[in-house]
Coordinates of C-alpha atoms in Angstrom, one line a residue:
R1 CA 106.7 79.5 87.6
M2 CA 109.6 78.7 85.6
L3 CA 110.1 81.0 82.7
P4 CA 108.2 79.9 79.5
G5 CA 109.9 80.1 76.3
E6 CA 108.0 81.2 73.1
S7 CA 104.5 79.4 72.3
N8 CA 104.5 76.8 69.6
F9 CA 102.2 73.9 68.3
E10 CA 102.2 70.4 69.0
G11 CA 99.5 69.1 66.3
E12 CA 96.3 71.5 67.6
Q13 CA 97.9 72.1 71.2
E14 CA 99.7 75.3 72.1
V15 CA 102.4 74.5 74.3
S16 CA 105.4 76.4 75.6
Y17 CA 108.7 74.9 77.1
A18 CA 110.5 76.1 80.2
Q19 CA 113.7 77.9 79.0
H20 CA 116.6 76.2 80.6
F21 CA 120.4 75.4 79.5
D22 CA 121.9 72.3 78.4
I23 CA 124.2 70.8 80.9
T24 CA 124.3 67.4 79.7
P25 CA 128.1 66.0 78.7
S26 CA 129.4 67.2 75.7
A27 CA 130.5 65.0 72.9
D28 CA 133.9 64.7 74.2
G29 CA 132.8 63.9 77.1
S30 CA 133.6 66.9 79.2
M31 CA 130.7 67.9 81.9
G32 CA 128.1 70.6 80.8
T33 CA 128.5 73.8 82.5
I34 CA 126.7 77.2 82.2
D35 CA 129.4 79.7 81.7
Y36 CA 129.6 83.5 82.1
Y37 CA 131.5 86.4 80.8
V38 CA 131.6 90.1 81.8
T39 CA 132.3 93.0 79.6
R40 CA 135.8 94.1 79.6
N41 CA 134.9 97.6 81.3
I42 CA 134.4 96.1 84.8
P43 CA 137.2 97.2 87.2
D44 CA 139.3 94.5 88.7
E45 CA 137.7 95.0 92.1
Y46 CA 134.3 93.8 91.1
L47 CA 135.1 90.7 89.5
E48 CA 135.2 88.7 92.8
P49 CA 131.6 89.8 93.8
I50 CA 130.7 89.0 89.9
Q51 CA 132.0 85.5 90.4
L52 CA 130.5 84.8 93.8
A53 CA 127.1 85.9 92.7
I54 CA 127.1 83.7 89.5
E55 CA 128.9 80.5 91.2
G56 CA 126.5 81.0 94.1
W57 CA 124.2 78.5 92.4
N58 CA 126.3 75.9 92.6
R59 CA 125.3 75.5 96.2
Y60 CA 122.0 73.7 94.6
F61 CA 123.8 71.8 91.7
L62 CA 126.5 70.4 94.3
K63 CA 123.9 69.0 96.5
M64 CA 121.8 67.3 93.6
E65 CA 121.5 63.7 93.5
G66 CA 123.4 62.7 90.4
V67 CA 124.7 65.9 89.6
G68 CA 127.0 66.9 92.3
R69 CA 129.1 69.2 90.5
P70 CA 129.8 72.9 90.1
V71 CA 127.9 73.9 87.1
M72 CA 127.9 77.5 87.1
Q73 CA 131.3 79.1 86.1
F74 CA 132.5 82.4 85.7
K75 CA 135.0 82.9 82.8
G76 CA 136.2 86.3 83.6
R77 CA 136.0 89.1 80.8
L78 CA 134.9 88.7 77.2
P79 CA 137.6 88.0 75.2
E80 CA 138.8 90.4 72.6
G81 CA 136.9 90.3 69.6
I82 CA 133.6 89.0 71.1
Y83 CA 130.8 91.5 71.6
I84 CA 127.3 91.5 73.3
G85 CA 124.6 89.8 71.4
D86 CA 127.3 86.9 70.4
P87 CA 124.9 83.7 71.1
R88 CA 128.1 81.4 72.0
F89 CA 128.5 83.9 75.1
N90 CA 126.3 84.3 78.1
V91 CA 127.4 87.9 79.2
I92 CA 126.8 90.5 82.2
N93 CA 126.9 94.0 80.4
W94 CA 128.6 96.3 83.2
D95 CA 127.4 99.5 82.8
S96 CA 130.0 101.9 84.5
R97 CA 128.1 105.1 83.6
R98 CA 126.5 105.5 87.1
I99 CA 122.9 106.6 86.2
A100 CA 120.9 103.6 85.6
G101 CA 118.3 102.6 88.4
A102 CA 117.7 98.9 87.8
A103 CA 118.9 95.6 86.4
Y104 CA 117.6 93.2 84.0
E105 CA 118.0 89.7 82.3
S106 CA 117.2 88.5 78.8
Q107 CA 117.4 85.2 77.1
A108 CA 117.1 83.4 73.9
S109 CA 115.9 79.7 73.4
D110 CA 114.5 77.4 71.2
P111 CA 110.7 77.4 71.1
A112 CA 110.7 73.8 70.3
T113 CA 112.6 72.7 73.2
G114 CA 113.3 75.7 75.7
R115 CA 117.0 74.9 75.5
Q116 CA 118.8 78.4 75.7
S117 CA 121.3 79.6 73.4
H118 CA 122.7 82.7 75.7
S119 CA 121.8 85.0 78.1
L120 CA 122.4 88.8 78.6
I121 CA 122.1 90.2 82.0
Y122 CA 122.7 94.3 82.3
M123 CA 124.1 95.2 85.7
P124 CA 124.2 98.9 86.3
A125 CA 127.1 100.1 88.6
A126 CA 125.2 103.1 89.9
W127 CA 124.4 101.9 93.3
L128 CA 128.2 101.6 94.5
F129 CA 128.6 105.2 93.9
I130 CA 125.7 107.2 94.7
G131 CA 126.0 106.9 98.2
G132 CA 128.1 109.8 98.4
K133 CA 125.9 111.8 96.4
Y134 CA 123.2 111.4 99.0
W135 CA 125.1 113.2 101.8
E136 CA 125.6 116.1 99.6
N137 CA 121.9 116.4 98.1
G138 CA 120.2 115.1 101.5
K139 CA 117.0 113.6 99.8
Y140 CA 116.5 110.5 97.8
W141 CA 115.2 110.5 94.4
E142 CA 112.2 112.9 93.7
S143 CA 110.7 113.9 90.2
E144 CA 111.7 117.2 88.2
Q145 CA 107.7 118.6 88.6
T146 CA 106.1 118.9 92.1
S147 CA 102.7 117.2 92.8
T148 CA 101.0 120.6 92.3
Q149 CA 102.7 121.0 88.9
K150 CA 101.9 117.6 87.4
L151 CA 98.0 118.2 88.6
E152 CA 97.7 121.7 87.0
S153 CA 97.0 120.5 83.4
V154 CA 94.8 117.6 84.4
S155 CA 92.0 119.2 82.6
S156 CA 93.1 117.9 79.3
K157 CA 93.3 114.4 80.3
S158 CA 90.8 111.5 81.0
L159 CA 90.8 109.7 84.0
A160 CA 92.6 106.7 82.7
D161 CA 95.3 108.7 81.9
L162 CA 96.3 109.8 85.2
G163 CA 98.5 108.1 87.4
G164 CA 99.6 108.3 91.0
P165 CA 102.8 109.3 92.1
M166 CA 103.5 105.7 93.0
Q167 CA 103.2 104.1 90.1
A168 CA 105.9 103.3 87.5
A169 CA 106.7 101.2 84.4
R170 CA 108.0 98.0 84.8
I171 CA 109.9 95.8 82.1
A172 CA 110.1 92.1 82.8
C173 CA 112.2 92.0 85.7
M174 CA 113.2 95.3 86.9
R175 CA 114.9 95.2 90.5
D176 CA 114.8 99.1 91.6
L177 CA 117.8 99.9 93.1
R178 CA 117.7 103.5 93.5
E179 CA 116.5 102.6 97.3
V180 CA 119.9 101.9 98.0
T181 CA 120.6 105.7 98.2
G182 CA 118.6 106.2 101.1
A183 CA 119.6 102.8 102.7
A184 CA 123.3 103.1 102.8
T185 CA 123.1 106.6 104.5
S186 CA 119.6 106.6 106.4
G187 CA 121.2 105.8 109.5
R188 CA 119.8 102.2 109.4
L189 CA 123.2 101.0 108.6
S190 CA 126.5 100.7 110.5
E191 CA 129.6 102.2 109.3
D192 CA 130.8 99.0 108.9
E193 CA 127.8 97.7 107.1
I194 CA 127.8 100.8 104.8
S195 CA 131.2 100.0 103.5
I196 CA 130.1 96.5 102.3
F197 CA 126.7 97.1 101.6
G198 CA 127.5 98.0 97.8
I199 CA 129.0 95.0 97.2
Q200 CA 126.4 92.8 98.9
L201 CA 123.7 94.7 97.3
L202 CA 125.6 93.7 93.6
K203 CA 125.7 89.8 94.6
Q204 CA 122.1 89.9 96.0
T205 CA 120.9 91.6 92.6
L206 CA 123.3 89.6 90.1
F207 CA 122.4 86.2 92.1
H208 CA 118.4 87.3 91.4
E209 CA 119.2 88.0 87.7
I210 CA 121.3 84.8 86.8
G211 CA 118.2 82.8 88.6
H212 CA 115.9 84.3 85.8
S213 CA 118.7 83.3 83.2
I214 CA 118.7 79.5 84.2
G215 CA 115.2 79.6 83.9
L216 CA 113.2 81.0 87.3
G217 CA 110.2 83.2 87.2
H218 CA 109.5 85.5 90.0
N219 CA 108.0 84.5 93.3
F220 CA 106.6 87.4 95.2
K221 CA 105.5 85.0 98.2
G222 CA 108.9 84.0 99.0
S223 CA 109.0 86.4 101.7
L224 CA 106.1 85.0 103.6
N225 CA 108.2 83.1 105.8
Y226 CA 110.1 85.8 107.5
V227 CA 109.2 86.6 111.1
H228 CA 110.2 90.2 111.7
G229 CA 112.3 90.3 114.6
Q230 CA 113.2 86.9 115.0
S231 CA 117.1 86.5 114.5
D232 CA 116.8 82.8 113.0
S233 CA 114.2 83.6 110.3
I234 CA 115.2 83.3 107.1
F235 CA 114.2 86.3 104.4
S236 CA 112.8 84.2 101.8
T237 CA 112.3 80.8 100.4
S238 CA 113.2 82.4 97.2
I239 CA 115.8 84.6 96.1
M240 CA 113.3 85.3 93.1
D241 CA 111.4 87.6 95.3
Y242 CA 111.7 91.2 95.2
N243 CA 113.0 91.3 98.9
D244 CA 114.0 93.9 101.3
F245 CA 117.3 95.1 100.6
E246 CA 118.7 95.1 103.8
V247 CA 117.2 91.6 104.8
E248 CA 118.5 89.9 101.9
R249 CA 121.8 90.2 102.7
Q250 CA 121.6 86.7 104.4
A251 CA 121.5 85.5 100.7
F252 CA 125.4 85.2 101.4
D253 CA 127.1 84.1 104.3
G254 CA 129.8 86.8 103.7
I255 CA 131.2 89.2 101.4
H256 CA 133.7 86.9 100.3
S257 CA 131.7 83.7 100.0
W258 CA 129.6 82.2 97.4
N259 CA 128.1 79.9 100.1
G260 CA 124.6 80.5 101.9
P261 CA 121.4 79.0 102.9
L262 CA 119.5 77.0 100.6
L263 CA 116.6 78.5 99.8
E264 CA 113.8 75.7 99.6
Y265 CA 111.6 77.2 96.9
D266 CA 114.4 77.9 94.6
R267 CA 116.0 74.4 95.5
Q268 CA 112.8 72.8 94.1
I269 CA 112.5 74.9 91.0
V270 CA 116.6 74.0 90.2
S271 CA 116.0 70.1 90.6
T272 CA 113.2 70.3 88.6
L273 CA 114.7 72.1 85.6
Y274 CA 118.0 70.5 85.6
N275 CA 117.5 67.1 87.5
H276 CA 114.2 65.8 86.6
G277 CA 112.9 66.6 90.2
K278 CA 114.8 64.0 91.6
D279 CA 115.7 66.1 94.8
V280 CA 112.0 67.0 95.4
R281 CA 110.7 64.6 97.6
E282 CA 107.1 64.1 98.5
T283 CA 107.6 65.2 102.2
D284 CA 108.9 68.3 101.1
P285 CA 107.1 71.6 101.9
V286 CA 104.6 72.9 99.0
L287 CA 105.6 76.4 99.1
P288 CA 103.4 79.6 97.9
A289 CA 104.3 81.3 95.1
C290 CA 103.2 84.5 92.7
A291 CA 104.4 86.0 89.7
D292 CA 104.0 89.2 87.8
E293 CA 101.0 88.5 86.4
E294 CA 99.2 87.5 89.8
A295 CA 100.7 90.1 91.5
D296 CA 99.2 92.6 89.1
N297 CA 95.8 90.7 88.6
E298 CA 92.3 92.0 89.6
L299 CA 89.9 90.1 87.8
G300 CA 87.8 88.2 89.9
G301 CA 89.4 89.6 93.3
V302 CA 93.2 89.8 94.5
D303 CA 95.6 88.0 96.4
P304 CA 96.6 90.4 99.3
L305 CA 99.4 87.9 99.8
C306 CA 101.1 88.9 96.4
I307 CA 103.0 91.8 96.8
R308 CA 106.3 93.1 95.5
Y309 CA 108.9 94.2 98.3
D310 CA 106.8 93.4 100.9
I311 CA 108.9 91.5 103.7
E312 CA 107.2 89.5 106.7
N313 CA 104.9 86.6 106.8
D314 CA 101.8 88.8 106.4
P315 CA 102.1 91.9 104.5
T316 CA 99.8 94.1 106.6
L317 CA 102.0 93.4 109.8
S318 CA 104.5 95.7 107.9
V319 CA 102.2 98.2 108.3
I320 CA 102.6 97.8 112.1
T321 CA 106.5 97.7 112.2
A322 CA 106.7 100.7 109.8
F323 CA 104.7 102.7 112.4
K324 CA 106.8 101.4 115.2
R325 CA 110.3 102.4 113.4
V326 CA 108.9 106.1 113.3
V327 CA 107.3 106.5 116.9
Q328 CA 109.2 104.4 119.4
E329 CA 112.7 104.8 120.9
T330 CA 114.0 101.3 120.1
L331 CA 112.3 98.1 118.4
S332 CA 113.6 94.6 118.8
G333 CA 115.6 93.3 115.8
D334 CA 115.6 96.7 114.1
V335 CA 116.7 100.2 113.9
T336 CA 114.1 103.0 114.8
L337 CA 114.0 106.3 113.0
A338 CA 115.3 107.8 116.2
Q339 CA 118.2 105.6 116.4
A340 CA 119.0 106.2 112.9
L341 CA 119.2 110.2 113.2
E342 CA 121.5 109.9 116.1
R343 CA 123.5 107.5 114.1
V344 CA 123.7 110.1 111.0
G345 CA 124.6 113.0 113.6
N346 CA 127.4 110.9 114.8
S347 CA 128.6 110.2 111.8
L348 CA 128.8 113.9 110.8
T349 CA 130.0 115.4 113.9
T350 CA 133.6 113.5 114.2
L351 CA 136.4 115.3 115.5
E352 CA 138.1 115.8 111.8
A353 CA 134.7 117.1 110.5
V354 CA 134.8 119.8 113.0
Q355 CA 138.3 120.8 112.9
A356 CA 138.1 121.0 109.2
I357 CA 135.8 123.9 109.8
R358 CA 137.8 127.3 109.4
T359 CA 136.0 129.7 108.0
E360 CA 132.3 130.9 108.1
E361 CA 131.7 129.1 104.6
D362 CA 132.9 125.9 106.0
L363 CA 130.6 126.2 109.0
T364 CA 127.4 126.9 106.7
H365 CA 128.3 124.2 104.6
F366 CA 128.6 121.6 107.5
Y367 CA 125.1 122.7 109.0
E368 CA 123.8 122.4 105.5
K369 CA 124.9 118.8 105.2
M370 CA 123.7 118.1 108.6
M371 CA 120.2 119.4 107.9
K372 CA 120.0 117.7 104.6
S373 CA 121.2 114.4 106.1
L374 CA 118.8 114.1 108.8
T375 CA 115.8 115.4 106.5
G376 CA 117.1 112.7 104.1
S377 CA 116.8 110.0 106.8
M378 CA 113.3 110.9 107.9
Q379 CA 112.1 110.7 104.1
F380 CA 113.7 107.2 104.1
Y381 CA 111.7 106.2 106.9
F382 CA 108.6 108.0 105.9
I383 CA 108.6 108.2 102.3
T384 CA 110.9 106.7 100.0
A385 CA 112.3 103.5 101.2
K386 CA 110.3 100.0 100.1
T387 CA 109.9 99.5 104.1
S388 CA 108.9 103.2 104.5
L389 CA 105.4 103.6 106.0
A390 CA 104.1 105.6 103.0
S391 CA 105.3 102.5 100.7
V392 CA 103.8 99.9 103.2
V393 CA 100.4 101.7 103.7
T394 CA 99.9 102.3 99.8
T395 CA 100.9 98.6 99.0
N396 CA 98.7 97.1 101.7
T397 CA 95.7 98.9 100.3
K398 CA 95.2 95.8 98.2
S399 CA 93.8 94.4 101.6
L400 CA 90.9 96.5 101.5
L401 CA 89.7 94.9 98.1
M402 CA 87.9 92.1 97.5
F403 CA 90.0 88.8 97.7
E404 CA 90.0 86.1 94.7
P405 CA 87.7 83.4 96.7
G406 CA 89.8 80.6 98.5
I407 CA 93.2 82.3 98.1
L408 CA 93.8 83.1 101.6
P409 CA 95.0 80.3 103.7
E410 CA 93.5 79.2 106.8
T411 CA 96.2 80.4 108.9
Y412 CA 95.3 84.1 107.8
S413 CA 92.7 86.2 109.6
E414 CA 90.9 88.1 106.6
A415 CA 89.2 90.4 109.3
E416 CA 92.6 91.2 110.7
M417 CA 94.3 91.9 107.6
R418 CA 91.8 94.3 106.5
E419 CA 91.4 96.0 110.0
R420 CA 95.3 96.6 110.0
A421 CA 95.4 98.0 106.2
F422 CA 92.6 100.6 107.2
Q423 CA 94.5 101.4 110.4
G424 CA 97.4 102.1 108.5
V425 CA 95.3 104.4 105.7
Q426 CA 94.1 106.3 108.8
I427 CA 97.3 106.8 110.7
A428 CA 99.3 108.1 107.3
I429 CA 96.5 110.5 106.4
S430 CA 96.1 112.0 110.0
L431 CA 100.0 111.9 110.8
G432 CA 100.8 115.8 111.2
T433 CA 103.8 115.7 113.9
L434 CA 106.8 113.6 114.7
S435 CA 106.8 111.5 117.6
P436 CA 108.3 112.3 121.0
A437 CA 111.2 109.7 120.1
V438 CA 112.0 111.6 117.1
T439 CA 112.0 115.0 118.3
N440 CA 114.1 114.2 121.3
A441 CA 116.5 112.4 119.0
L442 CA 116.8 115.7 116.8
E443 CA 117.2 117.8 120.0
R444 CA 119.9 115.6 121.4
I445 CA 121.7 115.7 118.1
A446 CA 121.0 119.7 118.1
I447 CA 123.0 120.0 121.4
K448 CA 125.6 117.8 120.7
T449 CA 126.6 119.1 117.6
T450 CA 126.7 122.9 118.9
L451 CA 128.9 121.5 121.7
S452 CA 131.0 120.0 119.3
M453 CA 131.5 123.3 117.4
A454 CA 134.0 124.5 120.7
A455 CA 136.6 122.3 118.8
A456 CA 136.1 123.9 115.3
P457 CA 139.4 126.3 114.5
F458 CA 136.9 128.9 113.2
F459 CA 135.8 129.5 116.7
Q460 CA 139.3 129.5 118.6
T461 CA 140.0 133.2 118.5
M462 CA 136.5 134.3 118.5
K463 CA 135.1 136.4 121.7
E464 CA 132.7 134.2 123.7
E465 CA 129.9 136.6 123.2
A466 CA 130.2 136.2 119.4
M467 CA 130.7 132.6 119.7
M468 CA 127.5 131.8 121.7
K469 CA 125.6 134.3 119.3
Y470 CA 127.0 131.5 116.5
F471 CA 126.0 128.5 118.9
G472 CA 122.4 129.7 119.5
A473 CA 121.7 130.5 115.6
M474 CA 123.3 126.9 114.8
K475 CA 121.0 125.3 117.7
D476 CA 118.1 126.8 116.5
A477 CA 118.7 125.9 112.8
L478 CA 119.0 122.2 113.6
S479 CA 116.2 122.2 115.8
S480 CA 114.0 123.5 112.8
V481 CA 114.7 120.3 110.9
G482 CA 111.6 118.5 112.8
P483 CA 109.3 121.3 111.9
A484 CA 110.2 122.0 108.6
F485 CA 109.9 118.2 107.8
E486 CA 106.2 118.3 109.4
N487 CA 105.2 121.0 107.0
D488 CA 107.0 120.2 103.7
A489 CA 104.6 119.6 101.1
A490 CA 107.2 118.2 98.3
H491 CA 109.2 116.0 100.8
G492 CA 107.8 115.6 104.5
L493 CA 104.9 114.5 106.2
P494 CA 102.3 116.0 103.9
K495 CA 103.8 114.0 101.0
L496 CA 102.8 110.6 103.0
R497 CA 99.3 112.0 103.5
E498 CA 99.3 112.8 99.7
L499 CA 100.8 109.3 98.8
T500 CA 98.2 107.8 100.9
L501 CA 95.4 109.8 99.6
A502 CA 96.6 109.0 96.0
S503 CA 96.5 105.3 96.5
L504 CA 93.0 105.1 97.6
R505 CA 91.7 105.6 94.0
R506 CA 88.7 103.1 92.8
H507 CA 89.6 100.0 90.9
S508 CA 88.0 99.5 88.0
R509 CA 88.2 95.8 87.8
V510 CA 87.8 95.0 91.6
P511 CA 85.8 97.0 94.2
Y512 CA 86.7 97.7 97.6
Y513 CA 85.2 94.8 100.2
L514 CA 81.4 95.3 101.5
G515 CA 80.4 92.8 103.8
D516 CA 80.5 90.6 107.2
L517 CA 84.0 89.9 108.7
G518 CA 83.3 88.0 112.0
K519 CA 80.6 89.9 114.1
D520 CA 81.5 93.5 112.1
H521 CA 80.0 94.5 108.9
V522 CA 82.1 96.7 107.0
D523 CA 81.9 98.9 103.8
Y524 CA 85.5 100.2 102.8
E525 CA 84.1 101.7 99.9
T526 CA 81.8 104.2 101.7
A527 CA 84.7 104.8 104.0
I528 CA 87.3 105.5 101.6
I529 CA 85.0 108.1 99.7
S530 CA 84.4 109.6 102.7
I531 CA 88.2 110.1 103.8
L532 CA 88.8 111.6 100.0
S533 CA 85.7 114.0 100.6
N534 CA 86.9 115.0 103.8
A535 CA 90.6 115.4 102.9
T536 CA 89.4 117.5 99.7
L537 CA 87.5 119.9 101.6
D538 CA 90.2 120.1 104.6
S539 CA 91.7 123.7 103.9
T540 CA 94.4 122.8 106.4
R541 CA 96.1 120.4 104.4
A542 CA 98.8 121.1 101.7
T543 CA 97.7 121.9 98.4
P544 CA 99.0 118.4 96.6
E545 CA 97.1 116.6 99.5
R546 CA 93.7 118.0 98.8
L547 CA 94.5 117.9 94.9
Y548 CA 94.9 113.9 95.1
A549 CA 92.4 113.4 97.3
A550 CA 89.9 114.8 95.0
L551 CA 91.4 113.0 92.1
S552 CA 91.0 109.7 93.9
L553 CA 87.2 110.8 94.6
M554 CA 86.6 111.0 91.1
T555 CA 87.4 107.8 90.3
F556 CA 84.4 106.8 92.0
K557 CA 82.2 108.8 89.6
G558 CA 79.3 106.6 88.5
R559 CA 78.9 104.9 91.9
V560 CA 75.5 106.4 92.0
S561 CA 74.6 105.5 95.5
I562 CA 77.6 106.8 97.0
G563 CA 80.5 108.1 94.6
D564 CA 78.5 110.6 92.5
K565 CA 76.5 111.9 95.8
A566 CA 79.9 112.6 97.6
I567 CA 81.3 114.0 94.4
R568 CA 78.3 116.5 94.1
K569 CA 78.4 117.7 97.7
T570 CA 82.0 118.0 97.5
R571 CA 82.3 120.1 94.8
T572 CA 79.3 122.4 95.7
L573 CA 81.5 123.2 99.0
I574 CA 84.5 123.9 97.2
V575 CA 82.7 126.3 95.0
Q576 CA 81.6 127.8 98.1
E577 CA 85.0 127.9 99.3
R578 CA 86.2 129.7 96.0
N579 CA 83.3 132.1 96.5
K580 CA 84.7 133.1 99.9
A581 CA 88.2 133.2 99.0
Q582 CA 89.7 136.2 100.6
D583 CA 92.7 136.5 98.7
N584 CA 93.9 134.9 95.3
K585 CA 96.2 132.2 97.1
D586 CA 93.2 130.6 98.5
R587 CA 91.0 131.1 95.5
E588 CA 93.8 129.4 93.1
V589 CA 93.8 126.3 95.4
S590 CA 89.9 126.0 95.0
E591 CA 90.2 126.5 91.1
L592 CA 92.7 123.6 90.9
I593 CA 90.5 121.1 92.9
L594 CA 87.5 122.2 90.9
K595 CA 89.8 121.3 87.6
V596 CA 90.3 118.1 88.8
M597 CA 86.6 117.4 89.8
S598 CA 85.8 118.8 86.1
I599 CA 87.2 115.8 84.6
T600 CA 84.6 113.4 82.7

């Protein structure tokens, strides 16, 4: 899984060469190096992390038999008069506008040899600055339209045109950095960690992109060696995975260090590209790997272990972990939602913050900020993070599909993987209330925050009766955060259910599993169709949930024995619901569902 150059012909054989730099000695005898520059707009304080990320690859070159020297060199800012695109220079294009959400790398090479002339890496500064915005906005990223608005015009589109809310275009390497908005302020990180997380993320991301520049492709199975909760478990065998950003901080020994663990898969690939494989022994482990085309492939069955942004030695285990995070008080080697919420509450009720409350406007702003931040933390754990319950449940629906024959190693249990994935779906679509651990944490925060208001200057001259009236109203406001999240169709638990229902659409190139697993016979397609039909008909669900359930159900049209039968029955019952509607609001919901179900 090296990066191939352009294909060319040697005689009648079509071949492509692995892209790589030439590090052989120059004509004057000087040793070959791979030199990188950064655009001149970069602030001084980010020069060091840029250098450490580039030269971090020297940890491999220094240990190579016959090489044993630093090959990667950071040369500082691009010289005056030199511009992006000059084939003599490898350049990191620093985007200081702070609006982009991903980094990527591109390169040019000779198709006859794979030898590269230059590389260009795009690096946005966004994630270093957006944490502050998160505190103000109280929520992660969301689209401009609500789910219902998106679906109101579906009658003019075909099923093939309709993508679910979790789908996004991916161009080459696009490590999505928007998640750091929530990671830095969700309460998962301590105050000390927050202060350095942006720099760590910059180093991790650039380290990954430099890997592409020297010829490494993706390996989305690198994280299969990670054991959650085991302190000495390394996060991956490859920085070329899309790893969990928090766990990936292990890639460097410290914020001011270029050194770190030798990731075994990357070590073998770099040796093969730059040292004729001299450092790869027959006794070295043969490590699993998969890239983009394998992660996306569905012809002939899927590979359930090839998932972007998974983290754990079995991706379906992350479903159990994500659920434990949102229902338990504590979790070994992790930070639960209950703990994260208390961290958020503590970080906002400092003595300094409370003493700044001098007017009723200050008080209103304080409580709005607190409520939004607590809500944002819950969104991160349930919906928006790559490790959220919504994300791991929807990505692991891959384990409900037919597997590529022989793809699963003997150490994995197909039955257990499928059972965990299906259990996750059932949990997600039925989750209607927050756990006692979370509600108790929110209650403690409400009490502590209200008591801390005694130090606010706004209350110093106020009569006790008026003060207690304020305190009661404030406590009630904070106590409403949990119930509001349970019922918020756009950002709360209904959104989790909506995303899950949307992920259950039929896959045109590979069916859901039907067959024997040990002593049990399972038919996941029939089970999923039943789930979607019941959700479509469930008038207690939020409208977007019902709409996406109906949309997913319609993808089974043409499955005569089960799909068409369920669609006809469901449509008939929705027509009856419309005819019995007692007001226009209920009738409009039925009409929207029928519009979705009229797509051909």
